[in-house]
Amino acid sequence: MQAAFMHGLRGRYKSTAEEHGNGNMAFKALLALLTVTSAVLAAPQDVTAANKVSCGGGRVAGHAQCCKWYDVLDDIQKNLFDGGECGEEVHESLRLTFHDAIGFSLSAQREGKFGGGGADGSIMAFAEIETKFHANNGVDEIIEAQRPFALNHSVSFGDFIQFAGAVGVSNCGGGPRLQFLAGRSNSSKAAPDGTVPEPFDSTDKILARMGDAGFSPSEVVDLLASHSVAAQDHVDASIPGTPFDSTPSTFDAQFFVETLLKGTLFPGNGSNQGEVQSPLHGEFRLQSDFELARDPRTACEWQSFITDHSSMVRKFEAAMAKLAVLGHDPRTLIDCSDVIPQPKGAKSNVAVLPAGKHRADIQASCHQTPFPTLKTAPGPETSIPPVPPS
Ligand code: HEM
Ligand SMILES: *[C@@H]1O[C@H](CO)[C@@H](O)[C@H](O)[C@H]1NC(C)=O
Ligand SMILES: *[C@@H]1O[C@H](CO)[C@@H](O)[C@H](O)[C@H]1NC(C)=O
Ligand SMILES: *[C@@H]1O[C@H](CO)[C@@H](O)[C@H](O)[C@H]1NC(C)=O
């Protein structure tokens, strides 16, 4: 059902994207391609084959210790991600990379206190403590789904969580190819409560918390590209699987345009803490996303991605590379990024207005740059079916 629907939706977007095909767009696309190509060539994981070790089956890696991750890859693609989908387990695995890693505090460190060990696997090792924190509502399911894989392959919980998130999001069309460094210690301490932002927190509070982990306001926006492949289960528990944009299996920029549309309805039965009105039937809007989209500190970064999917991906990759090593000295880890699959490319570099929406429905919030002119997806008003549990 979902696959068929997504296919249909992508089909529609594709035809819209093709209408953009004037000379200027084609030139921009070519430029973007060249940029991507040179970035790939320059990436450390793509050194010449001479520096690689063979892992068998035509697979290579930068270091012999990376080979075992190919076994983990095959196992989780088949048995955790339903054969390589960008579905619920992928979304939850990506969320888990954040909830484990953000247990980290520079200010606590300066005061000589323990503010969490960062991307250390503590959320899995001390699940009985950390999953009771309000902001971690729902992560218990993916922790228990992942745990047997980590144990079976004798890899640390911290490594496994970041690996699963990186592999998972590579299954999403237009997705990033995240760096993966291996070698995190398996010993950790439970993070204290209060490190994970809540959707009902003020923007000041969210930016301060993220700043305390080392992220600028722009980098918070960059990380929130993750909400392009995301749904909620627990803010309104009566409508689990309600996504944050119309294309929850595609890592596109629709999230950034749809969060700027005027809110008109609640997809469920009323307002919940951390929820505000959304613009589309079947779409959920977090209060935090609504506010970050409109705050002067973050609105321009937010708007910039609407017409620049490649920038969104590049910046997400950079911010995730920071997130994944919080609490670690990356020089002590081994670069096993070769193991992360190359995602399928994006259908278009530019987002569209959902069918039935107009420029007048946009609450443009970046004062430096005019809101871009976008195509509107053809057809009846967009309405989104829930992501089915798998
Ligand atoms: C900055 C503040 C953030 C807030 C307030 C926030 C809040 C939330 C909330 C409330 C949900 C719904 C959970 C549920 O009801 O099941 C959610 C889902 C999600 N979040 Fe965030 N989030 C933030 C940042 C991030 C970051 C940095 C990432 C990853 C890098 C991330 C990845 C995800 C993903 C992938 C989901 C979907 C999970 C699923 O579909 O099962 N979030 N987020
Ligand atoms: C453990 O991993 C091996 C392959 O590496 C696989 O054949 C086996 O089914 C896995 N066992 C569990 C319990 O996941
Ligand atoms: C990691 O620690 C957990 C306990 O928190 C343990 O059950 C698991 O076997 C350890 N894994 C490795 C690879 O040492
Ligand atoms: C919304 O739905 C939930 C779960 O079905 C129910 O418990 C709650 O009472 C409902 N609230 C309203 C306002 O209808």
PDB file of N, CA, C and O in Angstrom, residues 46-85:
ATOM      1  N   ASP A  46      37.209   7.253   0.020  1.00  0.00           N
ATOM      2  CA  ASP A  46      37.368   6.900  -1.381  1.00  0.00           C
ATOM      3  C   ASP A  46      38.808   7.051  -1.862  1.00  0.00           C
ATOM      4  O   ASP A  46      39.078   7.481  -2.960  1.00  0.00           O
ATOM      5  N   VAL A  47      39.740   6.703  -1.018  1.00  0.00           N
ATOM      6  CA  VAL A  47      41.144   6.694  -1.420  1.00  0.00           C
ATOM      7  C   VAL A  47      41.335   5.584  -2.445  1.00  0.00           C
ATOM      8  O   VAL A  47      40.473   4.729  -2.612  1.00  0.00           O
ATOM      9  N   THR A  48      42.445   5.580  -3.130  1.00  0.00           N
ATOM     10  CA  THR A  48      42.634   4.614  -4.216  1.00  0.00           C
ATOM     11  C   THR A  48      42.579   3.191  -3.702  1.00  0.00           C
ATOM     12  O   THR A  48      42.898   2.907  -2.548  1.00  0.00           O
ATOM     13  N   ALA A  49      42.189   2.294  -4.603  1.00  0.00           N
ATOM     14  CA  ALA A  49      41.996   0.893  -4.241  1.00  0.00           C
ATOM     15  C   ALA A  49      43.254   0.296  -3.607  1.00  0.00           C
ATOM     16  O   ALA A  49      43.169  -0.627  -2.812  1.00  0.00           O
ATOM     17  N   ALA A  50      44.411   0.852  -3.944  1.00  0.00           N
ATOM     18  CA  ALA A  50      45.666   0.315  -3.418  1.00  0.00           C
ATOM     19  C   ALA A  50      45.715   0.391  -1.891  1.00  0.00           C
ATOM     20  O   ALA A  50      46.334  -0.448  -1.245  1.00  0.00           O
ATOM     21  N   ASN A  51      45.027   1.383  -1.321  1.00  0.00           N
ATOM     22  CA  ASN A  51      45.049   1.532   0.130  1.00  0.00           C
ATOM     23  C   ASN A  51      43.950   0.728   0.813  1.00  0.00           C
ATOM     24  O   ASN A  51      43.750   0.854   2.012  1.00  0.00           O
ATOM     25  N   LYS A  52      43.240  -0.074   0.042  1.00  0.00           N
ATOM     26  CA  LYS A  52      42.075  -0.775   0.593  1.00  0.00           C
ATOM     27  C   LYS A  52      42.427  -2.221   0.901  1.00  0.00           C
ATOM     28  O   LYS A  52      43.299  -2.813   0.281  1.00  0.00           O
ATOM     29  N   VAL A  53      41.668  -2.766   1.847  1.00  0.00           N
ATOM     30  CA  VAL A  53      41.766  -4.203   2.068  1.00  0.00           C
ATOM     31  C   VAL A  53      40.535  -4.842   1.436  1.00  0.00           C
ATOM     32  O   VAL A  53      39.476  -4.216   1.370  1.00  0.00           O
ATOM     33  N   SER A  54      40.674  -6.066   0.983  1.00  0.00           N
ATOM     34  CA  SER A  54      39.534  -6.776   0.412  1.00  0.00           C
ATOM     35  C   SER A  54      38.791  -7.489   1.532  1.00  0.00           C
ATOM     36  O   SER A  54      39.396  -8.138   2.383  1.00  0.00           O
ATOM     37  N   CYS A  55      37.474  -7.358   1.526  1.00  0.00           N
ATOM     38  CA  CYS A  55      36.664  -8.055   2.527  1.00  0.00           C
ATOM     39  C   CYS A  55      35.993  -9.280   1.917  1.00  0.00           C
ATOM     40  O   CYS A  55      35.145  -9.905   2.537  1.00  0.00           O
ATOM     41  N   GLY A  56      36.343  -9.592   0.673  1.00  0.00           N
ATOM     42  CA  GLY A  56      35.711 -10.724  -0.017  1.00  0.00           C
ATOM     43  C   GLY A  56      34.466 -10.273  -0.736  1.00  0.00           C
ATOM     44  O   GLY A  56      33.888  -9.232  -0.400  1.00  0.00           O
ATOM     45  N   GLY A  57      34.071 -11.051  -1.723  1.00  0.00           N
ATOM     46  CA  GLY A  57      32.854 -10.740  -2.475  1.00  0.00           C
ATOM     47  C   GLY A  57      32.936  -9.405  -3.192  1.00  0.00           C
ATOM     48  O   GLY A  57      31.911  -8.755  -3.415  1.00  0.00           O
ATOM     49  N   GLY A  58      34.154  -8.971  -3.529  1.00  0.00           N
ATOM     50  CA  GLY A  58      34.317  -7.718  -4.266  1.00  0.00           C
ATOM     51  C   GLY A  58      34.161  -6.489  -3.383  1.00  0.00           C
ATOM     52  O   GLY A  58      34.161  -5.367  -3.860  1.00  0.00           O
ATOM     53  N   ARG A  59      34.021  -6.708  -2.076  1.00  0.00           N
ATOM     54  CA  ARG A  59      33.856  -5.566  -1.179  1.00  0.00           C
ATOM     55  C   ARG A  59      35.203  -5.163  -0.603  1.00  0.00           C
ATOM     56  O   ARG A  59      36.016  -6.015  -0.243  1.00  0.00           O
ATOM     57  N   VAL A  60      35.397  -3.862  -0.510  1.00  0.00           N
ATOM     58  CA  VAL A  60      36.655  -3.363   0.033  1.00  0.00           C
ATOM     59  C   VAL A  60      36.381  -2.407   1.184  1.00  0.00           C
ATOM     60  O   VAL A  60      35.273  -1.889   1.333  1.00  0.00           O
ATOM     61  N   ALA A  61      37.418  -2.199   1.995  1.00  0.00           N
ATOM     62  CA  ALA A  61      37.299  -1.248   3.100  1.00  0.00           C
ATOM     63  C   ALA A  61      38.660  -0.629   3.354  1.00  0.00           C
ATOM     64  O   ALA A  61      39.686  -1.148   2.911  1.00  0.00           O
ATOM     65  N   GLY A  62      38.649   0.472   4.060  1.00  0.00           N
ATOM     66  CA  GLY A  62      39.890   1.183   4.352  1.00  0.00           C
ATOM     67  C   GLY A  62      40.731   0.482   5.402  1.00  0.00           C
ATOM     68  O   GLY A  62      41.906   0.790   5.573  1.00  0.00           O
ATOM     69  N   HIS A  63      40.142  -0.454   6.110  1.00  0.00           N
ATOM     70  CA  HIS A  63      40.844  -1.105   7.208  1.00  0.00           C
ATOM     71  C   HIS A  63      40.257  -2.497   7.418  1.00  0.00           C
ATOM     72  O   HIS A  63      39.034  -2.678   7.307  1.00  0.00           O
ATOM     73  N   ALA A  64      41.096  -3.460   7.754  1.00  0.00           N
ATOM     74  CA  ALA A  64      40.635  -4.847   7.930  1.00  0.00           C
ATOM     75  C   ALA A  64      39.538  -4.938   9.001  1.00  0.00           C
ATOM     76  O   ALA A  64      38.622  -5.757   8.889  1.00  0.00           O
ATOM     77  N   GLN A  65      39.638  -4.092  10.021  1.00  0.00           N
ATOM     78  CA  GLN A  65      38.631  -4.153  11.089  1.00  0.00           C
ATOM     79  C   GLN A  65      37.240  -3.717  10.635  1.00  0.00           C
ATOM     80  O   GLN A  65      36.270  -3.854  11.379  1.00  0.00           O
ATOM     81  N   CYS A  66      37.165  -3.163   9.415  1.00  0.00           N
ATOM     82  CA  CYS A  66      35.852  -2.724   8.916  1.00  0.00           C
ATOM     83  C   CYS A  66      35.065  -3.873   8.298  1.00  0.00           C
ATOM     84  O   CYS A  66      33.848  -3.768   8.146  1.00  0.00           O
ATOM     85  N   CYS A  67      35.764  -4.957   7.925  1.00  0.00           N
ATOM     86  CA  CYS A  67      35.094  -6.006   7.144  1.00  0.00           C
ATOM     87  C   CYS A  67      33.898  -6.610   7.862  1.00  0.00           C
ATOM     88  O   CYS A  67      32.875  -6.901   7.251  1.00  0.00           O
ATOM     89  N   LYS A  68      34.008  -6.776   9.182  1.00  0.00           N
ATOM     90  CA  LYS A  68      32.895  -7.395   9.904  1.00  0.00           C
ATOM     91  C   LYS A  68      31.604  -6.565   9.782  1.00  0.00           C
ATOM     92  O   LYS A  68      30.502  -7.102   9.911  1.00  0.00           O
ATOM     93  N   TRP A  69      31.751  -5.273   9.493  1.00  0.00           N
ATOM     94  CA  TRP A  69      30.559  -4.417   9.374  1.00  0.00           C
ATOM     95  C   TRP A  69      29.751  -4.749   8.123  1.00  0.00           C
ATOM     96  O   TRP A  69      28.560  -4.443   8.052  1.00  0.00           O
ATOM     97  N   TYR A  70      30.402  -5.387   7.135  1.00  0.00           N
ATOM     98  CA  TYR A  70      29.623  -5.836   5.970  1.00  0.00           C
ATOM     99  C   TYR A  70      28.647  -6.947   6.370  1.00  0.00           C
ATOM    100  O   TYR A  70      27.543  -7.037   5.844  1.00  0.00           O
ATOM    101  N   ASP A  71      29.073  -7.794   7.321  1.00  0.00           N
ATOM    102  CA  ASP A  71      28.148  -8.834   7.808  1.00  0.00           C
ATOM    103  C   ASP A  71      26.978  -8.203   8.560  1.00  0.00           C
ATOM    104  O   ASP A  71      25.830  -8.634   8.428  1.00  0.00           O
ATOM    105  N   VAL A  72      27.302  -7.173   9.355  1.00  0.00           N
ATOM    106  CA  VAL A  72      26.235  -6.476  10.087  1.00  0.00           C
ATOM    107  C   VAL A  72      25.288  -5.824   9.073  1.00  0.00           C
ATOM    108  O   VAL A  72      24.061  -5.888   9.202  1.00  0.00           O
ATOM    109  N   LEU A  73      25.873  -5.217   8.045  1.00  0.00           N
ATOM    110  CA  LEU A  73      25.074  -4.557   7.001  1.00  0.00           C
ATOM    111  C   LEU A  73      24.073  -5.539   6.387  1.00  0.00           C
ATOM    112  O   LEU A  73      22.867  -5.260   6.337  1.00  0.00           O
ATOM    113  N   ASP A  74      24.578  -6.685   5.929  1.00  0.00           N
ATOM    114  CA  ASP A  74      23.695  -7.660   5.271  1.00  0.00           C
ATOM    115  C   ASP A  74      22.585  -8.105   6.212  1.00  0.00           C
ATOM    116  O   ASP A  74      21.427  -8.230   5.819  1.00  0.00           O
ATOM    117  N   ASP A  75      22.966  -8.344   7.475  1.00  0.00           N
ATOM    118  CA  ASP A  75      22.005  -8.828   8.464  1.00  0.00           C
ATOM    119  C   ASP A  75      20.904  -7.786   8.721  1.00  0.00           C
ATOM    120  O   ASP A  75      19.707  -8.101   8.658  1.00  0.00           O
ATOM    121  N   ILE A  76      21.286  -6.544   8.943  1.00  0.00           N
ATOM    122  CA  ILE A  76      20.243  -5.568   9.304  1.00  0.00           C
ATOM    123  C   ILE A  76      19.407  -5.140   8.091  1.00  0.00           C
ATOM    124  O   ILE A  76      18.215  -4.886   8.219  1.00  0.00           O
ATOM    125  N   GLN A  77      20.021  -5.086   6.918  1.00  0.00           N
ATOM    126  CA  GLN A  77      19.212  -4.733   5.737  1.00  0.00           C
ATOM    127  C   GLN A  77      18.117  -5.773   5.546  1.00  0.00           C
ATOM    128  O   GLN A  77      16.968  -5.436   5.245  1.00  0.00           O
ATOM    129  N   LYS A  78      18.472  -7.040   5.740  1.00  0.00           N
ATOM    130  CA  LYS A  78      17.506  -8.115   5.505  1.00  0.00           C
ATOM    131  C   LYS A  78      16.530  -8.238   6.675  1.00  0.00           C
ATOM    132  O   LYS A  78      15.319  -8.313   6.469  1.00  0.00           O
ATOM    133  N   ASN A  79      17.069  -8.223   7.886  1.00  0.00           N
ATOM    134  CA  ASN A  79      16.252  -8.644   9.028  1.00  0.00           C
ATOM    135  C   ASN A  79      15.759  -7.525   9.939  1.00  0.00           C
ATOM    136  O   ASN A  79      14.907  -7.748  10.790  1.00  0.00           O
ATOM    137  N   LEU A  80      16.305  -6.304   9.763  1.00  0.00           N
ATOM    138  CA  LEU A  80      15.800  -5.181  10.562  1.00  0.00           C
ATOM    139  C   LEU A  80      15.063  -4.182   9.676  1.00  0.00           C
ATOM    140  O   LEU A  80      14.029  -3.648  10.076  1.00  0.00           O
ATOM    141  N   PHE A  81      15.585  -3.966   8.455  1.00  0.00           N
ATOM    142  CA  PHE A  81      15.005  -2.939   7.570  1.00  0.00           C
ATOM    143  C   PHE A  81      14.193  -3.539   6.426  1.00  0.00           C
ATOM    144  O   PHE A  81      14.054  -2.916   5.360  1.00  0.00           O
ATOM    145  N   ASP A  82      13.658  -4.740   6.625  1.00  0.00           N
ATOM    146  CA  ASP A  82      12.733  -5.346   5.659  1.00  0.00           C
ATOM    147  C   ASP A  82      13.279  -5.360   4.234  1.00  0.00           C
ATOM    148  O   ASP A  82      12.558  -5.060   3.273  1.00  0.00           O
ATOM    149  N   GLY A  83      14.561  -5.685   4.085  1.00  0.00           N
ATOM    150  CA  GLY A  83      15.125  -5.797   2.740  1.00  0.00           C
ATOM    151  C   GLY A  83      15.569  -4.467   2.154  1.00  0.00           C
ATOM    152  O   GLY A  83      15.639  -4.338   0.932  1.00  0.00           O
ATOM    153  N   GLY A  84      15.839  -3.489   3.008  1.00  0.00           N
ATOM    154  CA  GLY A  84      16.414  -2.232   2.500  1.00  0.00           C
ATOM    155  C   GLY A  84      15.410  -1.126   2.290  1.00  0.00           C
ATOM    156  O   GLY A  84      15.585  -0.270   1.434  1.00  0.00           O
ATOM    157  N   GLU A  85      14.344  -1.142   3.074  1.00  0.00           N
ATOM    158  CA  GLU A  85      13.331  -0.084   2.954  1.00  0.00           C
ATOM    159  C   GLU A  85      13.700   1.157   3.779  1.00  0.00           C
ATOM    160  O   GLU A  85      14.586   1.113   4.622  1.00  0.00           O
TER     161      GLU A  85
END
